[in-house]
N, C-alpha and C. Protein backbone atom coordinates (compact mmCIF):
# COMPACT_ATOMS: atom_id res chain seq x y z
N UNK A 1 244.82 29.68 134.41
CA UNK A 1 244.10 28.41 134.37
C UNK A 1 244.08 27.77 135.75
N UNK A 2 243.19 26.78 135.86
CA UNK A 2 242.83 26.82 137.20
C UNK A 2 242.61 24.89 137.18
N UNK A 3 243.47 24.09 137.90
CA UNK A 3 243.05 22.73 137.22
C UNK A 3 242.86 21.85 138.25
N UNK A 4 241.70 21.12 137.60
CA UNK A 4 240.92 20.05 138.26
C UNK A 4 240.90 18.66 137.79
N UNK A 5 240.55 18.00 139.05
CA UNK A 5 241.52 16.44 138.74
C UNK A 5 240.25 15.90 137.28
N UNK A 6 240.91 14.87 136.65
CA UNK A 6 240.12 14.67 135.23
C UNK A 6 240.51 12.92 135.31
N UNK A 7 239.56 12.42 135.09
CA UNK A 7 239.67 10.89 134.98
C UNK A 7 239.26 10.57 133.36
N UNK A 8 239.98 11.84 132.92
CA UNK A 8 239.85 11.15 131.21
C UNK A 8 241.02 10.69 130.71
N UNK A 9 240.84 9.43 129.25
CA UNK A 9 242.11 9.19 129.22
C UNK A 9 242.45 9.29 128.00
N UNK A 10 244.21 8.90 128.72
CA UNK A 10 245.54 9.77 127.56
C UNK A 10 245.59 9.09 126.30
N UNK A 11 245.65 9.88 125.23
CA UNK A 11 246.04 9.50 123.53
C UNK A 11 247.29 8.17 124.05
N UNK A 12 246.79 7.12 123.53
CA UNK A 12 247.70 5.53 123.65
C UNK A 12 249.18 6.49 123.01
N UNK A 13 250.33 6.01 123.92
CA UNK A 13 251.83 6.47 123.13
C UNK A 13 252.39 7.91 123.62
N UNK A 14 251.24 8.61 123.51
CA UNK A 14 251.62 9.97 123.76
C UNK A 14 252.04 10.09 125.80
N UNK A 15 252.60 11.01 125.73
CA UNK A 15 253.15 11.38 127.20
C UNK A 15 252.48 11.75 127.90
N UNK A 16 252.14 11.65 129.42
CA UNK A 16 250.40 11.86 129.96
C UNK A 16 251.39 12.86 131.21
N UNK A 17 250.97 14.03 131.63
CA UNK A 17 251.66 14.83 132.83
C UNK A 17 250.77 15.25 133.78
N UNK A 18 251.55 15.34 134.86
CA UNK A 18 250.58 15.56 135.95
C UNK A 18 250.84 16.89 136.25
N UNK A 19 249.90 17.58 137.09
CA UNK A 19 250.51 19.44 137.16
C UNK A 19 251.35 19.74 138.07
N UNK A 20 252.03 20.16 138.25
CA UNK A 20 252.78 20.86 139.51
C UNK A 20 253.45 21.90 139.38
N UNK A 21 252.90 23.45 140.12
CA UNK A 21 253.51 24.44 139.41
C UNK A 21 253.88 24.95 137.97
N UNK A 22 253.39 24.42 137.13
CA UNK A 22 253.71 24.42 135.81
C UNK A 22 254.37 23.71 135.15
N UNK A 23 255.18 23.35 135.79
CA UNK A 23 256.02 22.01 135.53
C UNK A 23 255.88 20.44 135.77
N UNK A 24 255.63 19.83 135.10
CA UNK A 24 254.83 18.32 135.13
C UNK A 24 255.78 17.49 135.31
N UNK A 25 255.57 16.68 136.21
CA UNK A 25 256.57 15.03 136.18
C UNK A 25 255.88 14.27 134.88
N UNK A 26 256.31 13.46 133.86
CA UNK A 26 256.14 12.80 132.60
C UNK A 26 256.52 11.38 133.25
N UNK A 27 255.62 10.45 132.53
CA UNK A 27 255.73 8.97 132.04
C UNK A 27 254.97 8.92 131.31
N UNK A 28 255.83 7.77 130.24
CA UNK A 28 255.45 7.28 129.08
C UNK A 28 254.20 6.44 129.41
N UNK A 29 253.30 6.63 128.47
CA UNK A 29 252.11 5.18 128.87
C UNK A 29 252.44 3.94 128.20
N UNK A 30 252.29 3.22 129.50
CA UNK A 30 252.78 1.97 128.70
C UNK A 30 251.63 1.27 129.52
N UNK A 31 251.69 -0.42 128.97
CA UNK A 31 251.31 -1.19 129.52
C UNK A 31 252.20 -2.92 130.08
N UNK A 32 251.64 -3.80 130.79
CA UNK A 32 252.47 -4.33 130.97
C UNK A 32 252.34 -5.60 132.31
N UNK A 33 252.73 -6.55 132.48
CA UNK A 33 252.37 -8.00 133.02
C UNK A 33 252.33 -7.14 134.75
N UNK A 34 251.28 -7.64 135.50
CA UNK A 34 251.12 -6.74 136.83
C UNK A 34 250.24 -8.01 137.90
N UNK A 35 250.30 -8.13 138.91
CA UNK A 35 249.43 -8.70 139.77
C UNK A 35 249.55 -7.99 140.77
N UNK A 36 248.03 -7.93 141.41
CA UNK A 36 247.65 -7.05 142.70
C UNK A 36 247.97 -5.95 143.09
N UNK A 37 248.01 -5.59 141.06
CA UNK A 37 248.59 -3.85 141.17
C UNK A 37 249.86 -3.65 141.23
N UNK A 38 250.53 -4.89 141.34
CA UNK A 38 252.01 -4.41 141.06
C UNK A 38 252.64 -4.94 140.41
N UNK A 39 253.66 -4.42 139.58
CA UNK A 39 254.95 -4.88 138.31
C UNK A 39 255.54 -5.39 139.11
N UNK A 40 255.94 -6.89 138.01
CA UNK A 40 256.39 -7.77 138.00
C UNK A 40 257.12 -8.15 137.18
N UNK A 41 258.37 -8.53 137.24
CA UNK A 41 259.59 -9.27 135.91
C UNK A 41 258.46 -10.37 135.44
N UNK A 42 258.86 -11.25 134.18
CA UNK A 42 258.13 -12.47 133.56
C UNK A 42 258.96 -12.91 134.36
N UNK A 43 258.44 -14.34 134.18
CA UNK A 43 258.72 -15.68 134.52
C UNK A 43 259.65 -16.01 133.81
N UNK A 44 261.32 -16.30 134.47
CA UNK A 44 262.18 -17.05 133.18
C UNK A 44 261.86 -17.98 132.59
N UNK A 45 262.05 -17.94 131.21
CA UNK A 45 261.92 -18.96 130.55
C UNK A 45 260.96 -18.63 129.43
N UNK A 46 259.80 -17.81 130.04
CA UNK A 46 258.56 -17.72 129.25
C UNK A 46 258.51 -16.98 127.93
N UNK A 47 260.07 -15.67 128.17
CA UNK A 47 259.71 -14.92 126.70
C UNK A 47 261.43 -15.07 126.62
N UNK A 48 261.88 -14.80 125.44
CA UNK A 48 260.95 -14.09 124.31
C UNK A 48 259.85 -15.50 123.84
N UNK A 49 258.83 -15.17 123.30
CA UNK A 49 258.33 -16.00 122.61
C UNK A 49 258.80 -16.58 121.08
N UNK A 50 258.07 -17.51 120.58
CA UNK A 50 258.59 -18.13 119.49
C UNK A 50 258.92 -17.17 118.08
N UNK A 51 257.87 -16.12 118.39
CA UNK A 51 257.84 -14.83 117.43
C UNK A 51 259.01 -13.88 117.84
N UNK A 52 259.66 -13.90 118.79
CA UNK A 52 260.51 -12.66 119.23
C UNK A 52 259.65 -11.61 120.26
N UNK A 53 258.41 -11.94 120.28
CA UNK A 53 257.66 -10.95 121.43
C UNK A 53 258.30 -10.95 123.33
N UNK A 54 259.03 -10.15 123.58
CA UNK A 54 258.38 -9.91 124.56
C UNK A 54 257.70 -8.52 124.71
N UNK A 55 256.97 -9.07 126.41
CA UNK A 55 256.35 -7.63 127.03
C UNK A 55 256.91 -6.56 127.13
N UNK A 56 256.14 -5.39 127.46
CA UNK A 56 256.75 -4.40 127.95
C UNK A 56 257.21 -4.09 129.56
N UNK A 57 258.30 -3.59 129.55
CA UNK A 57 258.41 -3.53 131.16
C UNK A 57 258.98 -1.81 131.68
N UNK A 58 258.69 -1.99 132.62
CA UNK A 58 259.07 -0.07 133.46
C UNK A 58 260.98 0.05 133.04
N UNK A 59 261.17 0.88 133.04
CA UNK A 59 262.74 1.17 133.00
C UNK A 59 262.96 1.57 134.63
N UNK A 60 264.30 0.35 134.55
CA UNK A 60 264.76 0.17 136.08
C UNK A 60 265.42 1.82 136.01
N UNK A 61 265.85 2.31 137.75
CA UNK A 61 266.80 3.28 137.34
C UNK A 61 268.40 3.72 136.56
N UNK A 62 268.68 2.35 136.19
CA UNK A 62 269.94 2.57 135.52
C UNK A 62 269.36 3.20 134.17
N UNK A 63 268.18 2.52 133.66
CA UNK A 63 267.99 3.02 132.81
C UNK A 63 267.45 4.53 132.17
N UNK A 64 266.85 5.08 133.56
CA UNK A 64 266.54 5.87 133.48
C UNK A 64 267.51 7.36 133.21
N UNK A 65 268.98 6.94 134.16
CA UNK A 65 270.20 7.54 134.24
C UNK A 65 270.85 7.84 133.06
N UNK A 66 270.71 6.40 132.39
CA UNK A 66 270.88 6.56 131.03
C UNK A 66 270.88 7.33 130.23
N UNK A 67 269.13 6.94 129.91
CA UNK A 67 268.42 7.74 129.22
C UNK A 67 268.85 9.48 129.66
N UNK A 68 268.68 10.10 130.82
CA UNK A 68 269.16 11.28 130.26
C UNK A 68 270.13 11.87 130.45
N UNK A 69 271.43 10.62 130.71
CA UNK A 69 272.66 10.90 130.02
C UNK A 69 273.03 11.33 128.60
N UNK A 70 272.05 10.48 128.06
CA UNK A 70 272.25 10.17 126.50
C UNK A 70 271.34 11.72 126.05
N UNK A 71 270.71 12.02 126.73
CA UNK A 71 269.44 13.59 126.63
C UNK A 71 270.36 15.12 126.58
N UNK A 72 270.86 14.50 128.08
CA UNK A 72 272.26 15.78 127.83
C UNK A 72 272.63 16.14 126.72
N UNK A 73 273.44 15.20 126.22
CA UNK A 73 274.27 15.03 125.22
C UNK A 73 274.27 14.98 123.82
N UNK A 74 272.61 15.12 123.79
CA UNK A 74 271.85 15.47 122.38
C UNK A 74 272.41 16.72 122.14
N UNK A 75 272.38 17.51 121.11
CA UNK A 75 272.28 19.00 120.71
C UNK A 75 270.94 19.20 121.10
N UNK A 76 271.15 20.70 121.34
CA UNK A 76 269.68 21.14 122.16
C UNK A 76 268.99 21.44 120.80
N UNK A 77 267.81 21.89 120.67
CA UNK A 77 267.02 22.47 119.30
C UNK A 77 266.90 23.94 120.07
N UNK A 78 266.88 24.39 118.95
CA UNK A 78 266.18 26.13 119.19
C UNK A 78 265.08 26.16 119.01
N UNK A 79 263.80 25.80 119.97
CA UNK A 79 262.91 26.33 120.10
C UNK A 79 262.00 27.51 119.74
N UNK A 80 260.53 28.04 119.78
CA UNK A 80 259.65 28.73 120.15
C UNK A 80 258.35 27.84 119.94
N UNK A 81 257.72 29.20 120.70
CA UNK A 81 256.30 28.35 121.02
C UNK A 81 255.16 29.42 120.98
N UNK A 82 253.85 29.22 120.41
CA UNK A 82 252.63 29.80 120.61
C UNK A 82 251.49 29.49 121.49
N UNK A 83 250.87 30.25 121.84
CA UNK A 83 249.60 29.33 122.35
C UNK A 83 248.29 29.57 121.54
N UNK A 84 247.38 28.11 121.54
CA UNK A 84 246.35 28.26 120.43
C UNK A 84 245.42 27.39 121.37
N UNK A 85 244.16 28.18 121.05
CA UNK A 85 242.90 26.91 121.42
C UNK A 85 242.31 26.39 120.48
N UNK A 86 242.08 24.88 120.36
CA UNK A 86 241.31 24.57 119.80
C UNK A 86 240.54 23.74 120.37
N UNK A 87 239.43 22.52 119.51
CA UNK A 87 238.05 21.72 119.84
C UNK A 87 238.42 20.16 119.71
N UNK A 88 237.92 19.73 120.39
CA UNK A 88 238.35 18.71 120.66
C UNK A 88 237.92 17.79 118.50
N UNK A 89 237.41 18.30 118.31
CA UNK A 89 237.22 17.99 116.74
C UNK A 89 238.32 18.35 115.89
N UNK A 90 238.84 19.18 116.17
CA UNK A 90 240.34 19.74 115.76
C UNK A 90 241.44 18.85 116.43
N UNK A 91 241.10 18.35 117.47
CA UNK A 91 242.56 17.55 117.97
C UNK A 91 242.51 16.61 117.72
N UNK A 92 241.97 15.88 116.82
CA UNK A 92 241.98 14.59 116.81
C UNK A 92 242.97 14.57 115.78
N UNK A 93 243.15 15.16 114.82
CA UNK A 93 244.52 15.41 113.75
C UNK A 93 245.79 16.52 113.80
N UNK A 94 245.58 17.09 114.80
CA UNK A 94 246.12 18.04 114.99
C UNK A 94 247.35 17.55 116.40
N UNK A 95 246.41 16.15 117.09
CA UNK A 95 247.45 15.59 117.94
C UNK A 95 247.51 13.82 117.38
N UNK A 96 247.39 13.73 115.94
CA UNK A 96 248.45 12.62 115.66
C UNK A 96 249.64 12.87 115.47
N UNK A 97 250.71 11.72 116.10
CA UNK A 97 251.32 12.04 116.07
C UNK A 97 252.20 11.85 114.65
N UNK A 98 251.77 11.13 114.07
CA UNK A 98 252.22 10.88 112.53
C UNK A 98 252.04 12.41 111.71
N UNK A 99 250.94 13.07 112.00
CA UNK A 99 250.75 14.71 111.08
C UNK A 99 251.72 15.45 111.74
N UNK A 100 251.90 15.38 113.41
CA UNK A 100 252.68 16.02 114.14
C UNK A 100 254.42 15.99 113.42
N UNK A 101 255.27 14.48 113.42
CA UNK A 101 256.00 14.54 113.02
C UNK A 101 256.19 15.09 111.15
N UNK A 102 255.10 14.77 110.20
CA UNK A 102 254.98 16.13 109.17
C UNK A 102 255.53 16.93 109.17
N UNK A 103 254.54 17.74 110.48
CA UNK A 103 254.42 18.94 109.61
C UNK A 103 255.18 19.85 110.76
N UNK A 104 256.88 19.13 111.78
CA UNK A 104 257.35 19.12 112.46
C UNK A 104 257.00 20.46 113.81
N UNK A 105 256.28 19.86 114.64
CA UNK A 105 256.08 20.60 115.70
C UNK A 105 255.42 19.31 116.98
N UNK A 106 255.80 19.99 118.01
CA UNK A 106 255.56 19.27 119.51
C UNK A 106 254.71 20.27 120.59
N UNK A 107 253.75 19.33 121.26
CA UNK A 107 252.88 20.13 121.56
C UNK A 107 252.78 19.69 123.66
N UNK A 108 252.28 20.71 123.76
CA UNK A 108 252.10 20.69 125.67
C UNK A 108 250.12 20.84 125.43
N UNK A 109 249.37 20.03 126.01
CA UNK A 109 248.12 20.03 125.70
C UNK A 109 247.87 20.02 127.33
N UNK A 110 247.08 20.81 127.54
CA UNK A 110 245.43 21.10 128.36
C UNK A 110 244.47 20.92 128.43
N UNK A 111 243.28 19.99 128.75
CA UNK A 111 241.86 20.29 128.25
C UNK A 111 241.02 21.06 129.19
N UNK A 112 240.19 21.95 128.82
CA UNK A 112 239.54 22.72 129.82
C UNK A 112 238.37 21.69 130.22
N UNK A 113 237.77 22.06 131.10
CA UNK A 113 236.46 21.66 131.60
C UNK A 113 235.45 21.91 130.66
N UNK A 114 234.22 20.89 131.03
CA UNK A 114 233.14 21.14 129.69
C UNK A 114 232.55 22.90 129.69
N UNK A 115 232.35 23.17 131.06
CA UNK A 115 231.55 24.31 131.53
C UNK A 115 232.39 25.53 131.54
N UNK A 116 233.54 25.22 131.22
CA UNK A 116 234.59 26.61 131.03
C UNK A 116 234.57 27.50 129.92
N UNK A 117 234.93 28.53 130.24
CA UNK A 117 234.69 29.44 129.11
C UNK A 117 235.57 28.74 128.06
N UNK A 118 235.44 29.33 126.58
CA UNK A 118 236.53 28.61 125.40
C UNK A 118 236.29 27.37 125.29
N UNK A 119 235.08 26.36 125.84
CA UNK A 119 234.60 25.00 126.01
C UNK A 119 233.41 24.58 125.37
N UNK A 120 233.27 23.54 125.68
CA UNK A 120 232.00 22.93 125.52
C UNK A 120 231.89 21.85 125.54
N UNK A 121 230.72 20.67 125.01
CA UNK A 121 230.35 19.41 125.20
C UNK A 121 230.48 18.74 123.66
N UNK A 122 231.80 17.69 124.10
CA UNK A 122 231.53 16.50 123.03
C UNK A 122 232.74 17.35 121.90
N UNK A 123 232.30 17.52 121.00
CA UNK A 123 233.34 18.24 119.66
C UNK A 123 233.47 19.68 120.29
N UNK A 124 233.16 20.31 120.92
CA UNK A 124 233.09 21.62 121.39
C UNK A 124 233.90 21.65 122.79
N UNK A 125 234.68 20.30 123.31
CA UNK A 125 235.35 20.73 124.45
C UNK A 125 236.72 21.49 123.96
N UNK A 126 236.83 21.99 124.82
CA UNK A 126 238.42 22.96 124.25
C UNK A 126 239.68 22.44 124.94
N UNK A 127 240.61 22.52 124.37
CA UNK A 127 241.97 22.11 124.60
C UNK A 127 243.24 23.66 124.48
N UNK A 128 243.66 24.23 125.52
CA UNK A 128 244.81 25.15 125.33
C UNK A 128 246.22 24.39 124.76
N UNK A 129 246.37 24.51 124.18
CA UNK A 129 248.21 24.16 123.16
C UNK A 129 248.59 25.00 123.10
N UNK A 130 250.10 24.60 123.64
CA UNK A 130 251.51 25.25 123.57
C UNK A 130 252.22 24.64 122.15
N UNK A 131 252.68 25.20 120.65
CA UNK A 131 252.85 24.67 119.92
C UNK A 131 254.46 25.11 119.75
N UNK A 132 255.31 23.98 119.84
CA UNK A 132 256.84 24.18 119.94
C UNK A 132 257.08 23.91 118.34
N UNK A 133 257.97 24.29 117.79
CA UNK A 133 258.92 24.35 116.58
C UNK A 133 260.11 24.92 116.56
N UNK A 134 260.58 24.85 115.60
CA UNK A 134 262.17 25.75 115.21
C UNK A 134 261.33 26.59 114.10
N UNK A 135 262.10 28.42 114.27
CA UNK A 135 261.66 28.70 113.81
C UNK A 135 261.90 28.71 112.26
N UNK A 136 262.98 28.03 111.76
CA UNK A 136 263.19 27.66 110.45
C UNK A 136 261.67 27.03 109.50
N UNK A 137 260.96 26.40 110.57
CA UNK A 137 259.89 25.45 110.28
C UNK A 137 258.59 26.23 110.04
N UNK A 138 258.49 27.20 110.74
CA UNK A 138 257.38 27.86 110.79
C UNK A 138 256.55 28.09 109.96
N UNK A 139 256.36 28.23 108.44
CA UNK A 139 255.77 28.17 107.31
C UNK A 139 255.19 26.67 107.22
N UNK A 140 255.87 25.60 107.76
CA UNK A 140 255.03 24.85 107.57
C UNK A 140 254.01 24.88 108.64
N UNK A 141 254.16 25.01 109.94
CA UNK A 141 253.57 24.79 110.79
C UNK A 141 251.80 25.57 110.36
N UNK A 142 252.45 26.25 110.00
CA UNK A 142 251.41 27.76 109.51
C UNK A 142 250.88 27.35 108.39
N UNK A 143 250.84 26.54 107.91
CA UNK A 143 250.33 25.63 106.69
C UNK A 143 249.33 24.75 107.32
N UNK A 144 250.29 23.72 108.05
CA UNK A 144 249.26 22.68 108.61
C UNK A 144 248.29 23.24 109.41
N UNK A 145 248.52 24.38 110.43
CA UNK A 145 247.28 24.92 111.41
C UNK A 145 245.96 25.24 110.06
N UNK A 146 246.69 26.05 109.49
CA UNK A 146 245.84 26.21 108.58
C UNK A 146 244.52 25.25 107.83
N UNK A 147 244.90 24.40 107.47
CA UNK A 147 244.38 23.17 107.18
C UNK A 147 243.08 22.74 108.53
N UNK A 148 243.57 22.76 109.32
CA UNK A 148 242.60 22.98 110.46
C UNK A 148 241.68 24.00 110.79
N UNK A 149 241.76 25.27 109.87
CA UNK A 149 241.19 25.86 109.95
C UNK A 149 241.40 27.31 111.41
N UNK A 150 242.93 27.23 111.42
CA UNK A 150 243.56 27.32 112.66
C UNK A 150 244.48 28.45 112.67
N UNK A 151 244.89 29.73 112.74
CA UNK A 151 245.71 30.47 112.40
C UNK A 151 246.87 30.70 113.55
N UNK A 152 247.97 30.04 113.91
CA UNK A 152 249.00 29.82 114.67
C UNK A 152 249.53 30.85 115.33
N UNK A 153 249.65 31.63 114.10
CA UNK A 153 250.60 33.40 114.57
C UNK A 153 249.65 34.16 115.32
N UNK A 154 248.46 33.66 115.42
CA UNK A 154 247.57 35.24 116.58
C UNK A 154 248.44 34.66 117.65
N UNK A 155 249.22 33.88 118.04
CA UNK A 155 249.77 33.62 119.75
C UNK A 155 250.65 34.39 119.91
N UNK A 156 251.28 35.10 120.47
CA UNK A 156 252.76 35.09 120.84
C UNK A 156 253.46 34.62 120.84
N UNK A 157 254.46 35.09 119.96
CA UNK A 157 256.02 33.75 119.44
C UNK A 157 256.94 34.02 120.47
N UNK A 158 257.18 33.11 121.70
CA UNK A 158 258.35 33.10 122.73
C UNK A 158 259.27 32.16 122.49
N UNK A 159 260.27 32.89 122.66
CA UNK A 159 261.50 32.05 122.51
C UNK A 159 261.60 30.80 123.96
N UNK A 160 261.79 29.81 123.46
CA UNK A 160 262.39 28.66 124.40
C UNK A 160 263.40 28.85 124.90
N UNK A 161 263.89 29.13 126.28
CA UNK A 161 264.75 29.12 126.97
C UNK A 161 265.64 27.57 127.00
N UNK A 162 267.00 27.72 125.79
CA UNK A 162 267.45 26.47 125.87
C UNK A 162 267.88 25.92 127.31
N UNK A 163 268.22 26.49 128.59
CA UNK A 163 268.26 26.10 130.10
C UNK A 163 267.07 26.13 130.90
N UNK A 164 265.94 25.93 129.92
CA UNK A 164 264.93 26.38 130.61
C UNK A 164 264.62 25.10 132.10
N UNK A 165 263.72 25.38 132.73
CA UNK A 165 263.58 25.47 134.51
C UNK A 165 262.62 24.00 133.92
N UNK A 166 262.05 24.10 133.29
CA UNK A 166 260.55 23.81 132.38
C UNK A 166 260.91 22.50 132.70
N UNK A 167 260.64 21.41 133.11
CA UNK A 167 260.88 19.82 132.76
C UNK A 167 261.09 18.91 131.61
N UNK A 168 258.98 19.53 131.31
CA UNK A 168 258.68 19.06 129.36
C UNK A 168 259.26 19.50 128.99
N UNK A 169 259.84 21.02 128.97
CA UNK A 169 260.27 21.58 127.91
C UNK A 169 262.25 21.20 127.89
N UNK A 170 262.40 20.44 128.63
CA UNK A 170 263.87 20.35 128.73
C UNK A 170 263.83 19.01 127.73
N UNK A 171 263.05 18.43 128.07
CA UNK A 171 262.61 17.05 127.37
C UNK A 171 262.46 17.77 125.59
N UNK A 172 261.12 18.35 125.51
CA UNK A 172 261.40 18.68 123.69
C UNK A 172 262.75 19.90 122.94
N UNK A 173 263.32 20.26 123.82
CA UNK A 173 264.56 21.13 123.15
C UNK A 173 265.68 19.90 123.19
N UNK A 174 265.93 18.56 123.64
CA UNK A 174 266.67 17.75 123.48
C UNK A 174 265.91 16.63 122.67
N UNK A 175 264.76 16.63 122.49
CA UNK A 175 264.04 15.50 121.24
C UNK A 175 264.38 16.09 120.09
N UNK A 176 264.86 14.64 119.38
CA UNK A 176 265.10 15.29 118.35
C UNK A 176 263.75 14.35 116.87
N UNK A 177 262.99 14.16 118.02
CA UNK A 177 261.61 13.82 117.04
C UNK A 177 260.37 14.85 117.86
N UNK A 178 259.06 14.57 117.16
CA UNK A 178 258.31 15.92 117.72
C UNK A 178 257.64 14.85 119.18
N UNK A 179 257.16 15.45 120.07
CA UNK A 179 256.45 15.34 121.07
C UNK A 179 255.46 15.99 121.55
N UNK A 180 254.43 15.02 122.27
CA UNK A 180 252.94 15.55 122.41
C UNK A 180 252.93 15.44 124.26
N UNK A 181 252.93 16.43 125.32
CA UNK A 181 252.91 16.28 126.51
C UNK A 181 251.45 16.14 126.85
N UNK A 182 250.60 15.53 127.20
CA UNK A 182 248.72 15.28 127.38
C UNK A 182 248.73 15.52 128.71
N UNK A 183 248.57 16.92 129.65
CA UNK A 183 247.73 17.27 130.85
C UNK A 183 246.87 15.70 131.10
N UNK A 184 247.06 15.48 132.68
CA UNK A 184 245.80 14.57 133.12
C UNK A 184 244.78 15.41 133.72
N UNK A 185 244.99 16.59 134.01
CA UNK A 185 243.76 17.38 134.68
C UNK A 185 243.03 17.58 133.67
N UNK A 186 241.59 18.43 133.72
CA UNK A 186 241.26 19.01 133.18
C UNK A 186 241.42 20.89 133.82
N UNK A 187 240.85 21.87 132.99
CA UNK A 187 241.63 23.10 133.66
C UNK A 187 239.85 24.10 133.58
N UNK A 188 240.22 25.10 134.24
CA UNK A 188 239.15 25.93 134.01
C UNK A 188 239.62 27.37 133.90
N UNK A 189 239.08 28.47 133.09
CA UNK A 189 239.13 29.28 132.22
C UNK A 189 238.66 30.57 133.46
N UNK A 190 239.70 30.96 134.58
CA UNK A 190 239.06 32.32 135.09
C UNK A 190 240.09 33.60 135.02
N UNK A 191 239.34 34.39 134.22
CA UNK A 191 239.65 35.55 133.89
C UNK A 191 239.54 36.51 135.42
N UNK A 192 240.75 37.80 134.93
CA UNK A 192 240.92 38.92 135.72
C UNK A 192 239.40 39.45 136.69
N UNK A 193 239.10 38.93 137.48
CA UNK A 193 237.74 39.99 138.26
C UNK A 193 236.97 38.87 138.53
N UNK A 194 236.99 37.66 138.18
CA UNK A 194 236.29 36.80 137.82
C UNK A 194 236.74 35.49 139.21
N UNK A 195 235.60 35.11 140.17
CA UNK A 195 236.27 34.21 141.01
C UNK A 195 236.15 32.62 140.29
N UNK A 196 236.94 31.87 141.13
CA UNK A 196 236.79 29.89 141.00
C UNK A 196 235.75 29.70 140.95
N UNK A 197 235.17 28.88 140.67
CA UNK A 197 233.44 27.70 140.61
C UNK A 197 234.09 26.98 141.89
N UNK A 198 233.31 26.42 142.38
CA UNK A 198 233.51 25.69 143.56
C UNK A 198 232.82 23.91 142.95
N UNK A 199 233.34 23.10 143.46
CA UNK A 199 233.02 21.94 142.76
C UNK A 199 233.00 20.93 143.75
N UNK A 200 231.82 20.36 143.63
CA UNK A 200 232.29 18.86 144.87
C UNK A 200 233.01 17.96 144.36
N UNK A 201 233.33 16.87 145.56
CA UNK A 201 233.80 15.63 145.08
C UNK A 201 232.83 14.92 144.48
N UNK A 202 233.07 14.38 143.40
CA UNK A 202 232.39 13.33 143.02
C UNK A 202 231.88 11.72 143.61
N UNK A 203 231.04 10.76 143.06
CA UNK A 203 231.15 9.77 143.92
C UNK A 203 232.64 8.98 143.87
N UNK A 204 233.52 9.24 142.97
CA UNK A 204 234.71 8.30 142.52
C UNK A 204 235.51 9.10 142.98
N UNK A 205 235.48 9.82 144.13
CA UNK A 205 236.33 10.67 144.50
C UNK A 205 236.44 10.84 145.73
């Protein structure tokens, strides 16, 4: 796969990654009080509000330390994973995350380019998924693809390297709920013999 920058945007909640070598740096999408582009604490005094609301805010680095202190120290899951394509008409239930936690599996998502092979325009764009489970689970998983019209097992079942190198994947063998990783690129589809498309910049670019 071959990936190109994509100014489309990420499923609200779900985890949005950027590429690097295969391995993605992750942040959560959030939103949150900002001027002139940059985060800002509230104003004391102002929250919580009368309801108990406050905003959302970035996690300082203690918290971050924390957090995967506390990650370590999870039990790892035993992993595997397939890969499956599907249409962007297929992902719209296939990456909630409410069916996701169901019908227990966590997913690493791709979207190809409109013009890529395995693609197309509108309900016909394609998405490559990496579909993680335990394999205790697998009957269901193979249920729900199904339902989609989707047959799971043509992929190759690889085992998850519980030390794996992987970033995301260090992240879902220590979740112990399912997770959806959302590519910000989009990718393109060139096969063995087959050279790159060459592409300009755009005007927003």
């Amino acid at each position: 796969l071959k990936s190109w920058s994509d100014p489309c945007s990420p499923r609200a909640g779900f985890v949005v990654q950027s590429h690097a070598r295969g391995a993605a740096a992750a942040a959560a999408v959030r939103s949150g009080p900002h001027s002139d582009g940059m985060w800002s604490a509230p104003q004391p005094g102002i929250y919580p509000t009368a309801d108990g609301w406050c905003p959302p805010t970035w996690p300082t680095g203690e918290d971050e330390m924390r957090r995967e202190e506390e990650e370590r120290a999870m039990p790892k899951r035993s992993l595997v994973k397939r890969t499956v394509l599907i249409t962007a008409a297929q992902a719209e239930r296939l990456m909630d995350p409410s069916f996701m936690e169901a019908s227990k599996y966590s997913l690493q998502v791709f979207p190809l380019r409109e013009d890529t092979q395995f693609s197309g325009a509108d309900e016909d764009r394609g998405f490559v998924c990496w579909v993680y489970y335990q394999p205790r689970d697998e009957p269901v998983i193979v249920r729900a693809w199904q339902s989609e019209g989707l047959n799971v097992t043509e992929g190759e079942r690889e085992v998850v390297d519980p030390d794996t190198s992987i970033i995301n994947e260090q992240h879902l063998v220590a979740s112990q709920t399912q997770v959806c990783f959302f590519n910000v690129y989009q990718w393109e589809v060139v096969k063995p013999g087959q050279r790159e498309k060459e592409y300009k910049d755009g005007p927003n670019w």
